[in-house]
Coordinates of C-alpha atoms and ligand atoms in Angstrom, one line a residue:
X297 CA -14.0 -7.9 25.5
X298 CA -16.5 -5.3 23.9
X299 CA -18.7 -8.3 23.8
X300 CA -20.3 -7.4 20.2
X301 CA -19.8 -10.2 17.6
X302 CA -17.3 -10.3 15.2
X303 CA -18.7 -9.2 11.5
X304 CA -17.1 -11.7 8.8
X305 CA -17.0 -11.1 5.6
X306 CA -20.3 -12.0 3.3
X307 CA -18.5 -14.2 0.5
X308 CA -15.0 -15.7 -0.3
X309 CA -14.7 -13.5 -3.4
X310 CA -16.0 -10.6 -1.3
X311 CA -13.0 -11.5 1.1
X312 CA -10.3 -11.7 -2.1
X313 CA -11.8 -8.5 -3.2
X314 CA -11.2 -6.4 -0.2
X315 CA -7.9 -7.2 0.5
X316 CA -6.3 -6.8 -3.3
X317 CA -8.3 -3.6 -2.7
X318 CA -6.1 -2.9 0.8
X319 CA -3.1 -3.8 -1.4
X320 CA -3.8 -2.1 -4.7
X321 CA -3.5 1.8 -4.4
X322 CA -1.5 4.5 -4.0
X323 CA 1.4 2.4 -3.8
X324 CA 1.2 0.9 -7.1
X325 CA 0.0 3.8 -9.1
X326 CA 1.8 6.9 -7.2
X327 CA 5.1 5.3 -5.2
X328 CA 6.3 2.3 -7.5
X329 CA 7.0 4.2 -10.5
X330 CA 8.5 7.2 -8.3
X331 CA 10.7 4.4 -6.3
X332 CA 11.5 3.0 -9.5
X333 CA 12.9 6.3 -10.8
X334 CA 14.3 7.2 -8.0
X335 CA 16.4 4.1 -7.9
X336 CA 17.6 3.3 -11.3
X337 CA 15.4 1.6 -13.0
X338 CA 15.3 -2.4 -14.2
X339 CA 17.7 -3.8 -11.8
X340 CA 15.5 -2.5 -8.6
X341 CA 12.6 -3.7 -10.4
X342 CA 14.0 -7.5 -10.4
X343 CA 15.4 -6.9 -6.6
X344 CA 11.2 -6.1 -6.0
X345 CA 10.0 -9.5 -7.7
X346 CA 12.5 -11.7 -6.0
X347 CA 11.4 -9.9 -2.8
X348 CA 7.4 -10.4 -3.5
X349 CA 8.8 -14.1 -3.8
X350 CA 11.1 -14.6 -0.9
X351 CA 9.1 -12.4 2.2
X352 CA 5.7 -10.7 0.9
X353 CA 3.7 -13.7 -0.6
X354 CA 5.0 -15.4 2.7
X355 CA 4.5 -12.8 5.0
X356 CA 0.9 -12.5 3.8
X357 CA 0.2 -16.2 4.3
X358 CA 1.2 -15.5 7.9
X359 CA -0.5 -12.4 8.6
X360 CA -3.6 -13.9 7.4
X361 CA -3.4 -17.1 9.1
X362 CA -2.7 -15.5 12.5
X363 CA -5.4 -13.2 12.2
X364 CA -8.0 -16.1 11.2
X365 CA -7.0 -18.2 14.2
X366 CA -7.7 -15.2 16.3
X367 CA -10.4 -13.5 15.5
X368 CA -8.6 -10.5 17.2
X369 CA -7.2 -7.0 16.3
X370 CA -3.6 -6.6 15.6
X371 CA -2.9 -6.0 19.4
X372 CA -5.4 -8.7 20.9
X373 CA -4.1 -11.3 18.4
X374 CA -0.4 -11.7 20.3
X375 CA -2.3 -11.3 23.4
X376 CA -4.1 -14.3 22.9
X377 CA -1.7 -16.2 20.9
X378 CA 0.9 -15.9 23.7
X379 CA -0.9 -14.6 26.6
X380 CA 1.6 -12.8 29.6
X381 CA 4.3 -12.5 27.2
X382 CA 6.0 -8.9 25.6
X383 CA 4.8 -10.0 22.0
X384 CA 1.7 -7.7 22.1
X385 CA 4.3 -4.7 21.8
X386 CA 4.3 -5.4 18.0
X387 CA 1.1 -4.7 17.6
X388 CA 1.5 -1.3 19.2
X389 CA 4.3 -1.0 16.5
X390 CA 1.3 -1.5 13.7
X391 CA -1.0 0.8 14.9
X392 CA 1.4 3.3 15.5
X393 CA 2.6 2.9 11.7
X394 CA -1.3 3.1 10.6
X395 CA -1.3 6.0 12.3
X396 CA 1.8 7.2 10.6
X397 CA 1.2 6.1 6.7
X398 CA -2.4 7.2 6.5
X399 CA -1.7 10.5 7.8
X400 CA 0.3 11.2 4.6
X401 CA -1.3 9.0 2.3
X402 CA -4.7 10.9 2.5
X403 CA -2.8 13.9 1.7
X404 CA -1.8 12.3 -1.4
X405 CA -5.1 10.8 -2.2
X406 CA -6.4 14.4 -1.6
X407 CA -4.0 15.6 -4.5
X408 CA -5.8 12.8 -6.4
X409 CA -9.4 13.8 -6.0
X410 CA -7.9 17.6 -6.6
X411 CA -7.3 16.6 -9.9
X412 CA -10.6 14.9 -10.9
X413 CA -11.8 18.3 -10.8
X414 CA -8.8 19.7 -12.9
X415 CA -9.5 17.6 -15.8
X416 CA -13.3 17.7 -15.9
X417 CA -13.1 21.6 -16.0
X418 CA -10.2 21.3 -18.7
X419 CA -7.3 22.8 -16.9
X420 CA -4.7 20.8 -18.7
X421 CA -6.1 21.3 -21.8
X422 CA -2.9 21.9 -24.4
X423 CA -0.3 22.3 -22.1
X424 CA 3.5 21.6 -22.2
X425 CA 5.0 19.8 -18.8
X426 CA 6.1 22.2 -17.7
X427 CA 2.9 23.7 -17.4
X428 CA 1.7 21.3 -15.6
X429 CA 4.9 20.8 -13.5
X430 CA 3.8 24.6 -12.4
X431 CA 0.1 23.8 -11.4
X432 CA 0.6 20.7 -9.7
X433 CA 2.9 22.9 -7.7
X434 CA 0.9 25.6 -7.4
X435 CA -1.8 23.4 -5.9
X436 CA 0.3 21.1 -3.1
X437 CA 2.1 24.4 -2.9
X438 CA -1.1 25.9 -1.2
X439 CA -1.9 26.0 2.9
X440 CA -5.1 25.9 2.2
X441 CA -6.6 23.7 -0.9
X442 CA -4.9 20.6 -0.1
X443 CA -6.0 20.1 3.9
X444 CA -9.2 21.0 2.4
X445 CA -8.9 17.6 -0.3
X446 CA -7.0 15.7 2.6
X447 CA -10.0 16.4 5.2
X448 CA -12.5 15.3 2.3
X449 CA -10.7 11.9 1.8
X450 CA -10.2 10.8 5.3
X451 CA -13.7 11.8 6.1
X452 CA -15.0 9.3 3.1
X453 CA -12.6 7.0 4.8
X454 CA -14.2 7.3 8.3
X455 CA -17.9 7.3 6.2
X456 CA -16.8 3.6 4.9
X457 CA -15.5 2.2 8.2
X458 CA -18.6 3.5 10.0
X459 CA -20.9 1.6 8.1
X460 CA -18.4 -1.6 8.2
X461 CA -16.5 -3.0 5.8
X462 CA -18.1 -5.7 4.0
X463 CA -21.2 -4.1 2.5
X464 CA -20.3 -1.5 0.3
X465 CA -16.8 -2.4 -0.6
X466 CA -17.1 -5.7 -1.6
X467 CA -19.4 -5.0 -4.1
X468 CA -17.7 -1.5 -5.1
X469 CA -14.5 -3.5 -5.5
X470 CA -15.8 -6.0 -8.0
X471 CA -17.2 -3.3 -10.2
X472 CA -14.5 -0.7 -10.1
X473 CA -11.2 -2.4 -9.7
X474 CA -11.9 -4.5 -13.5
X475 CA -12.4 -0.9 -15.1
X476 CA -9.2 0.6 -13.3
X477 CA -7.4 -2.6 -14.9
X478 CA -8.5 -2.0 -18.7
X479 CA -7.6 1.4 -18.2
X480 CA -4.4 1.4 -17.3
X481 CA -4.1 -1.3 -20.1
X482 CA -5.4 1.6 -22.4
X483 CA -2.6 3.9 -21.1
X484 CA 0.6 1.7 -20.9
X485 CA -0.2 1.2 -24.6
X486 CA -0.8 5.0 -25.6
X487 CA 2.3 6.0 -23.4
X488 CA 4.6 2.8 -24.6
X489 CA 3.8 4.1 -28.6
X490 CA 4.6 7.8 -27.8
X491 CA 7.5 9.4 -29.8
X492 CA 10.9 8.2 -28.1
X493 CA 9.1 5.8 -25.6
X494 CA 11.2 3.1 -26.4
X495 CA 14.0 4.0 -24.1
X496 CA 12.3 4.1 -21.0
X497 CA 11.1 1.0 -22.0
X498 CA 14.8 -0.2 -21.8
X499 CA 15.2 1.5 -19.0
X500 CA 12.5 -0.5 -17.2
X501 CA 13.8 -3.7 -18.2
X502 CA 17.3 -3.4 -18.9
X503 CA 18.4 -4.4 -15.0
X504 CA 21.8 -1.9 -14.6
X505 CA 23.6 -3.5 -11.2
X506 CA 25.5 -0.7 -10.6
X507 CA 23.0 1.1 -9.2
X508 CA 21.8 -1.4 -6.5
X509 CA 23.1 -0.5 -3.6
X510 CA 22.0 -1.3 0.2
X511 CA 19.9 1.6 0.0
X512 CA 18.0 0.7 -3.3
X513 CA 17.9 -3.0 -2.0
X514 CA 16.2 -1.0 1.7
X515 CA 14.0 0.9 -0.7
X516 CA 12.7 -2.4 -2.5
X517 CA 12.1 -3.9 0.6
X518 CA 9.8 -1.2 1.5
X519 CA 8.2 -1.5 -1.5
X520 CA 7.1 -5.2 -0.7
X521 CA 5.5 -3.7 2.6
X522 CA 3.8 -0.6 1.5
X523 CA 2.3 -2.3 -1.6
X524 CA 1.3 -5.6 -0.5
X525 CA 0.0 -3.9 3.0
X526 CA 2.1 -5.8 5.3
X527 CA 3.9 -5.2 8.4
X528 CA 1.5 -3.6 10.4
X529 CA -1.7 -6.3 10.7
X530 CA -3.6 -4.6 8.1
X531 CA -3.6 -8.0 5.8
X532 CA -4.1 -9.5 9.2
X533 CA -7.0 -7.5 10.6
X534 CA -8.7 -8.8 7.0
X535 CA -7.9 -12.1 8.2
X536 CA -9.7 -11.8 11.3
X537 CA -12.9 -11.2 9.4
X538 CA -12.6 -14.8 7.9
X539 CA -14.4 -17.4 8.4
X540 CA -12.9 -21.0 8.4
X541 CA -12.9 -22.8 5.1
X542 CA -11.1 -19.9 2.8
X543 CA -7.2 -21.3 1.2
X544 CA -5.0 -18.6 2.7
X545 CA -2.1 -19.8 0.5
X546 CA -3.8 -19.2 -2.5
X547 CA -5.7 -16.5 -1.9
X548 CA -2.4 -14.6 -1.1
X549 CA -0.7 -16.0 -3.9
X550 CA -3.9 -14.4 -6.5
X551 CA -3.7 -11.1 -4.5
X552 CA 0.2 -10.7 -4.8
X553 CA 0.4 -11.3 -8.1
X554 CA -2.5 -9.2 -9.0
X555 CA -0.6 -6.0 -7.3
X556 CA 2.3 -6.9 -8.8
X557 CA 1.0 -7.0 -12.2
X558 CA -0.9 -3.1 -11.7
X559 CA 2.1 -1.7 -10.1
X560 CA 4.5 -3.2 -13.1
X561 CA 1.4 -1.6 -15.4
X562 CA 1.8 1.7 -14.0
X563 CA 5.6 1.4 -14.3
X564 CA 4.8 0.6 -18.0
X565 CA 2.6 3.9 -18.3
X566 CA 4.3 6.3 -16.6
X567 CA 8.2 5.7 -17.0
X568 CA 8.1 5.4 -21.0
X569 CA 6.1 8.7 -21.0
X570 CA 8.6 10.5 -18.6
X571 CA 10.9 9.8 -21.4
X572 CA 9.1 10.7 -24.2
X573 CA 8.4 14.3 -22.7
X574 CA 12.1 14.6 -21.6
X575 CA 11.4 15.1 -18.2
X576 CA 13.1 14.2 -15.2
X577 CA 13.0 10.3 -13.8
X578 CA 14.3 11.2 -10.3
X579 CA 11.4 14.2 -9.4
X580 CA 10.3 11.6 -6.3
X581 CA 6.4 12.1 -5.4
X582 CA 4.9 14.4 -8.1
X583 CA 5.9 11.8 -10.6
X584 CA 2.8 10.7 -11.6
X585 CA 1.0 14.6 -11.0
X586 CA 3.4 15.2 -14.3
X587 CA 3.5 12.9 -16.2
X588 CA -0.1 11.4 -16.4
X589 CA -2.1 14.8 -17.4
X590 CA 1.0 15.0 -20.3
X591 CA -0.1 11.3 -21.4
X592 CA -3.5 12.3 -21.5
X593 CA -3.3 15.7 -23.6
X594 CA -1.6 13.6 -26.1
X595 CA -4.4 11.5 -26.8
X596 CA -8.1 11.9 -28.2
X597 CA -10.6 12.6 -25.6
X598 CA -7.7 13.4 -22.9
X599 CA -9.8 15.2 -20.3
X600 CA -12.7 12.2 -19.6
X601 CA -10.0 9.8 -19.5
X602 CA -7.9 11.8 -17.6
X603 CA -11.2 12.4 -15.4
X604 CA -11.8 8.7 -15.1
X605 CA -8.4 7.6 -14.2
X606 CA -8.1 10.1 -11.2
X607 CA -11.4 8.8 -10.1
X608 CA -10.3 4.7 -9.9
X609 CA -6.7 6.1 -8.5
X610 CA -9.1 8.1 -5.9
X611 CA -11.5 5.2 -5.5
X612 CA -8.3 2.6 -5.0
X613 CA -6.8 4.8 -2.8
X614 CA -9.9 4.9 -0.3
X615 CA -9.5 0.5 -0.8
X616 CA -6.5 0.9 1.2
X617 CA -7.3 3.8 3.3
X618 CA -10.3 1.9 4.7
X619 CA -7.7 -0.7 5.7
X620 CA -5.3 1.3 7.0
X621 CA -8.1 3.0 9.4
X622 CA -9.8 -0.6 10.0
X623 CA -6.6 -1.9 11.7
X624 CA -6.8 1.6 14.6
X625 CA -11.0 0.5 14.8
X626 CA -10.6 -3.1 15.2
X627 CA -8.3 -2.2 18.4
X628 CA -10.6 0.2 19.4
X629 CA -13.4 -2.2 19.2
X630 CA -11.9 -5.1 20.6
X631 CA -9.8 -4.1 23.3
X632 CA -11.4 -1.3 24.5
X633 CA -15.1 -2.3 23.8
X634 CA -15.8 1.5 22.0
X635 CA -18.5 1.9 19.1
X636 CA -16.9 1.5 15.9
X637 CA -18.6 4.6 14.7
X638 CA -17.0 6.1 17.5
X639 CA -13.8 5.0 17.3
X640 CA -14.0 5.6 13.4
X641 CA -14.2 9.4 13.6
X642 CA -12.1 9.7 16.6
X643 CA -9.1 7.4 14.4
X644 CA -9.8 9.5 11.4
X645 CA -9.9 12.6 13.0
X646 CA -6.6 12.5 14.5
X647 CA -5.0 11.4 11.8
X648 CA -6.4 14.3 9.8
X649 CA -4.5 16.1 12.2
X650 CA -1.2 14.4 11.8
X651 CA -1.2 14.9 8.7
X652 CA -1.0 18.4 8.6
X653 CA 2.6 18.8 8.4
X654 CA 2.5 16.2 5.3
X655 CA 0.0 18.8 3.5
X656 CA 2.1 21.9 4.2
X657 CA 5.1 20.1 3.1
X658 CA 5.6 21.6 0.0
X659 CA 4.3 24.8 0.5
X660 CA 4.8 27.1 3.6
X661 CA 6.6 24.3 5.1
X662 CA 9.2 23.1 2.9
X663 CA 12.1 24.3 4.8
X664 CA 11.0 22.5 7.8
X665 CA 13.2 19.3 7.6
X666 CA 14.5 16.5 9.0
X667 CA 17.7 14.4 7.6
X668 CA 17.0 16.6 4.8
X669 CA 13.8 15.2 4.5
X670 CA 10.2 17.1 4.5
X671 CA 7.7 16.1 6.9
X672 CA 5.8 14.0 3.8
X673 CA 9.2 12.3 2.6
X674 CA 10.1 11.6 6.4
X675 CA 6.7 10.4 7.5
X676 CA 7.0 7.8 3.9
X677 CA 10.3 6.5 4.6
X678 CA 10.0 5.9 8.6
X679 CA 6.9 4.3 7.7
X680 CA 8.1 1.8 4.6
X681 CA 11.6 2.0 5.3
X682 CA 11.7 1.1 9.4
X683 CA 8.7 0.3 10.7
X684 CA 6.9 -1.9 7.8
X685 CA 9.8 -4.4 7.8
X686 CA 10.6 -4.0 11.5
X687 CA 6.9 -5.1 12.2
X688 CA 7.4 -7.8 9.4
X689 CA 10.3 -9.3 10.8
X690 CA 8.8 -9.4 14.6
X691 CA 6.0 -11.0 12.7
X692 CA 7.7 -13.6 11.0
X693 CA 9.8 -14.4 13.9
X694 CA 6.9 -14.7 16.0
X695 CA 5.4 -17.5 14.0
X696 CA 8.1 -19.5 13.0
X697 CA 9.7 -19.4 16.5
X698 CA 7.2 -18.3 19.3
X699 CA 3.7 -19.5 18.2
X700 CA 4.9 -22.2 15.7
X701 CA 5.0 -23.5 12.0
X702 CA 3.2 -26.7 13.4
X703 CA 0.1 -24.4 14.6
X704 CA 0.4 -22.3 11.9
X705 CA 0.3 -25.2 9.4
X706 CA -3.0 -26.6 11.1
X707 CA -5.0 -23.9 10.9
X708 CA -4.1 -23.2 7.5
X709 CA -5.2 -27.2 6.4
X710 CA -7.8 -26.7 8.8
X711 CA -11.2 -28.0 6.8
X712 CA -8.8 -30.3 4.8
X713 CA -7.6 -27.5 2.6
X714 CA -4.1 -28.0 0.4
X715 CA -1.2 -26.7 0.9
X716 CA 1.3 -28.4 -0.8
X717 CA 4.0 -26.1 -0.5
X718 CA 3.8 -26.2 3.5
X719 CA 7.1 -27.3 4.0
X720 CA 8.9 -24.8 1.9
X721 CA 7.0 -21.7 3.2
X722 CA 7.6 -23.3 6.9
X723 CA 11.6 -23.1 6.0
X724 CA 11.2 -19.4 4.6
X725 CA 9.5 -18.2 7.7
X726 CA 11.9 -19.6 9.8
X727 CA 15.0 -18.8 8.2
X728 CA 15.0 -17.1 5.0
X729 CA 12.2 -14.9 5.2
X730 CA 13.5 -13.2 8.7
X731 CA 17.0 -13.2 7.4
X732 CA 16.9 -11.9 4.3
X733 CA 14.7 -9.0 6.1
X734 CA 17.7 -8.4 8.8
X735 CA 20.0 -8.1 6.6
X736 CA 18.5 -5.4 4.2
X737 CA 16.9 -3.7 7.1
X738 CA 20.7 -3.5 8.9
X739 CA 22.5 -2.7 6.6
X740 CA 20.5 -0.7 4.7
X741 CA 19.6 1.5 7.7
X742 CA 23.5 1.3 8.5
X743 CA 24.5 3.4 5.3
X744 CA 22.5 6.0 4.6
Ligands
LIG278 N1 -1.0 -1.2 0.0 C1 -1.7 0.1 -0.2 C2 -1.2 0.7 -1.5 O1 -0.4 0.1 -2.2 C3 -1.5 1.0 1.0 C4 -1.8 0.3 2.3 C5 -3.0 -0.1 2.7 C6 -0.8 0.0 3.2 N2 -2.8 -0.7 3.9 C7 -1.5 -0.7 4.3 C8 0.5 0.2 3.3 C9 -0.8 -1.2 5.3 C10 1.2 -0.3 4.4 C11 0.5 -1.0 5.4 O2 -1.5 1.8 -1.8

């Protein structure tokens, strides 16, 4: 259907590129260090590795291996992997959750850029926390300001995904995501050598069991999801761009591993500094709004670093953004035969809408709540909490016991490409994988 042919990405590092861009964002600069505060520190931290281990670095290999043997959008690739059977409903589930997740992650991104312009004029210049605790929350407290940054965002979203993905992204993403890297190195160090850093150091390593309960262990789970993009055919959409020939194992292994190591990096930054300044470790989203500009004002040349790091965060969040749009397109594209420019702004525009209620949620609409929850918090934890490992676990299942680990294994060999570890990661996607993910997801949804 649509009948135009499929673009495929220009190069195999072009292809590596894109997605750890997809994966590296928001989530491991903004939501790991808040989840990890929230949740008590080292022991949640070690729940997340073994989880990277046991269900995202397989998860990935499956997304991306049924998105290469289809060449299809999230929705079209169940259809024609099982033709005439209910499976397609899954991938309603994903773009439903894209929907969803970018609605409030632009508003966050939009915080982001809003602070570019903070430090360049100087506005944190010598101030104490709380301070700054006052004009982060006079900005997001705002009706206005913040749709204004959240409209700005998702409309450079919809300007990337109009001109299509591979051009400038690949080769924005080689440049840009090296110097985010050293930067952060820069900062874990400053912040790790600040006065009484040391104990959130501990903190971060020290694993306390105690505090690991279901809803910790629900909470790492849907850290997995929202950082490594999965459960929603993002990281398979990017597979449907490839090209036979790429090692899907290892390409997921190098892109796992690479998100895991800048979300452990931003733990590193902004947990020992929270610390240092005495403030609070269980805040939830402005976390990083805090404590960042406090790391920066105690360090020479504060403001153009502090500049430069909210442009990468900016830049990494439109990486993922772009995926998280490209999933709503791609369906758009190839199911109903639209324009992707077309179905670009039409996606993005909506979601600008729905995301209203995420950008008024700590201002004239704070008391509007559900479970106790604002409309930003609510929209975050349906999205990571429920549907990410609901659509991971339909995945999975769908693989190992509808289309087949037999399949699956061909097309990943396909081109006589290794894969040496084909049985094990058969047996996690049959068994371990989808029960480990049932059982967090029921009983963590059990006991709220
Ligand atoms: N992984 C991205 C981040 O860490 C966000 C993201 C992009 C995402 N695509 C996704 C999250 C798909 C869930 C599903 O910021």
């Amino acid at each position: 259907m649509g009948g135009q042919p499929r673009e495929h990405w220009q190069s195999k590092i072009g292809f590596v590129l894109a997605t750890a861009g997809s994966a590296v964002g928001l989530g491991n600069i903004w939501r790991f260090p808040t989840a990890v505060g929230l949740n008590g520190g080292g022991a949640f931290v070690l729940l997340y590795l073994v989880l990277i281990f046991l269900v995202g670095i397989p998860l990935m290999i499956v997304e991306l291996t049924l998105g290469r043997r289809s060449q299809r959008n999230v929705i079209g690739t169940f259809k024609v992997l099982k033709p005439g059977t209910p499976w397609w409903a899954t991938g309603v589930l994903g773009v439903a959750a894209a929907f969803v997740i970018l609605s409030f992650y632009s508003v966050i991104a939009g915080w982001s850029l809003a602070y570019i312009f903070k430090f360049v004029f100087g506005r944190f210049a010598d101030v104490a926390p709380s301070a700054i605790q006052a004009q982060f929350d006079a900005l997001t407290g705002d009706p206005v300001m913040p749709l204004l940054w959240h409209g700005l965002f998702m409309a450079l979203t919809v300007g990337v995904v109009v001109s299509g993905v591979a051009k400038g992204i690949e080769r924005w993403s080689r440049i840009l995501m090296p110097v985010l890297l050293v930067l952060l190195i820069v900062l874990a160090l400053r912040s790790m050598t600040l006065e009484g850093a040391r104990e959130g150091v501990f903190w971060l390593l020290r694993p306390d069991f105690a505090r690991l309960d279901v809803a910790a262990a629900l909470g790492a789970l849907g850290q997995v999801f929202f950082s490594l993009s999965l459960g929603m055919g993002a990281i398979l959409t990017y597979g449907s761009y490839l090209s036979r020939g790429e090692n899907i194992p290892g390409s997921a292994v190098y892109i796992a591993l690479t998100d895991v190591a800048i979300a452990m990096l931003a733990a590193l930054t902004i947990i020992p500094a929270v610390f240092a300044f005495g403030l609070d470790v269980e805040v939830g989203p402005p976390l990083i709004f805090i404590t960042l500009p406090a790391v920066f004002q105690s360090m020479p040349l504060g403001n153009l670093f502090g500049s430069l790091f909210f442009i990468l965060l900016s830049i990494a969040a439109l990486t993922s953004a772009i995926s998280l749009l490209e999933v709503v397109v791609a369906y758009f594209l190839d199911e109903l035969g639209w324009k992707r420019a077309a179905a670009a702004v039409l996606g993005g525009s909506s979601i600008f809408l729905l995301g209203i209620p995420a950008s008024l949620s700590r201002g004239i609409w704070s008391g509007v709540r559900l479970f106790g929850l604002t409309a930003l918090d609510l929209a975050d934890y349906v999205s990571s909490n429920i549907l990410l490992p609901l659509g991971g676990l339909l995945t999975v299942v769908f693989l190992g016991w509808a289309w087949g680990t037999q399949r699956a294994l061909r097309e990943i060999r396909r081109d006589d490409t290794p894969f040496v570890l084909g049985g094990v990661w058969a047996f996690m996607v049959r068994w371990l994988a989808p029960l480990v993910m049932a059982y967090i997801l029921i009983s963590g949804l059990w006991n709220p």
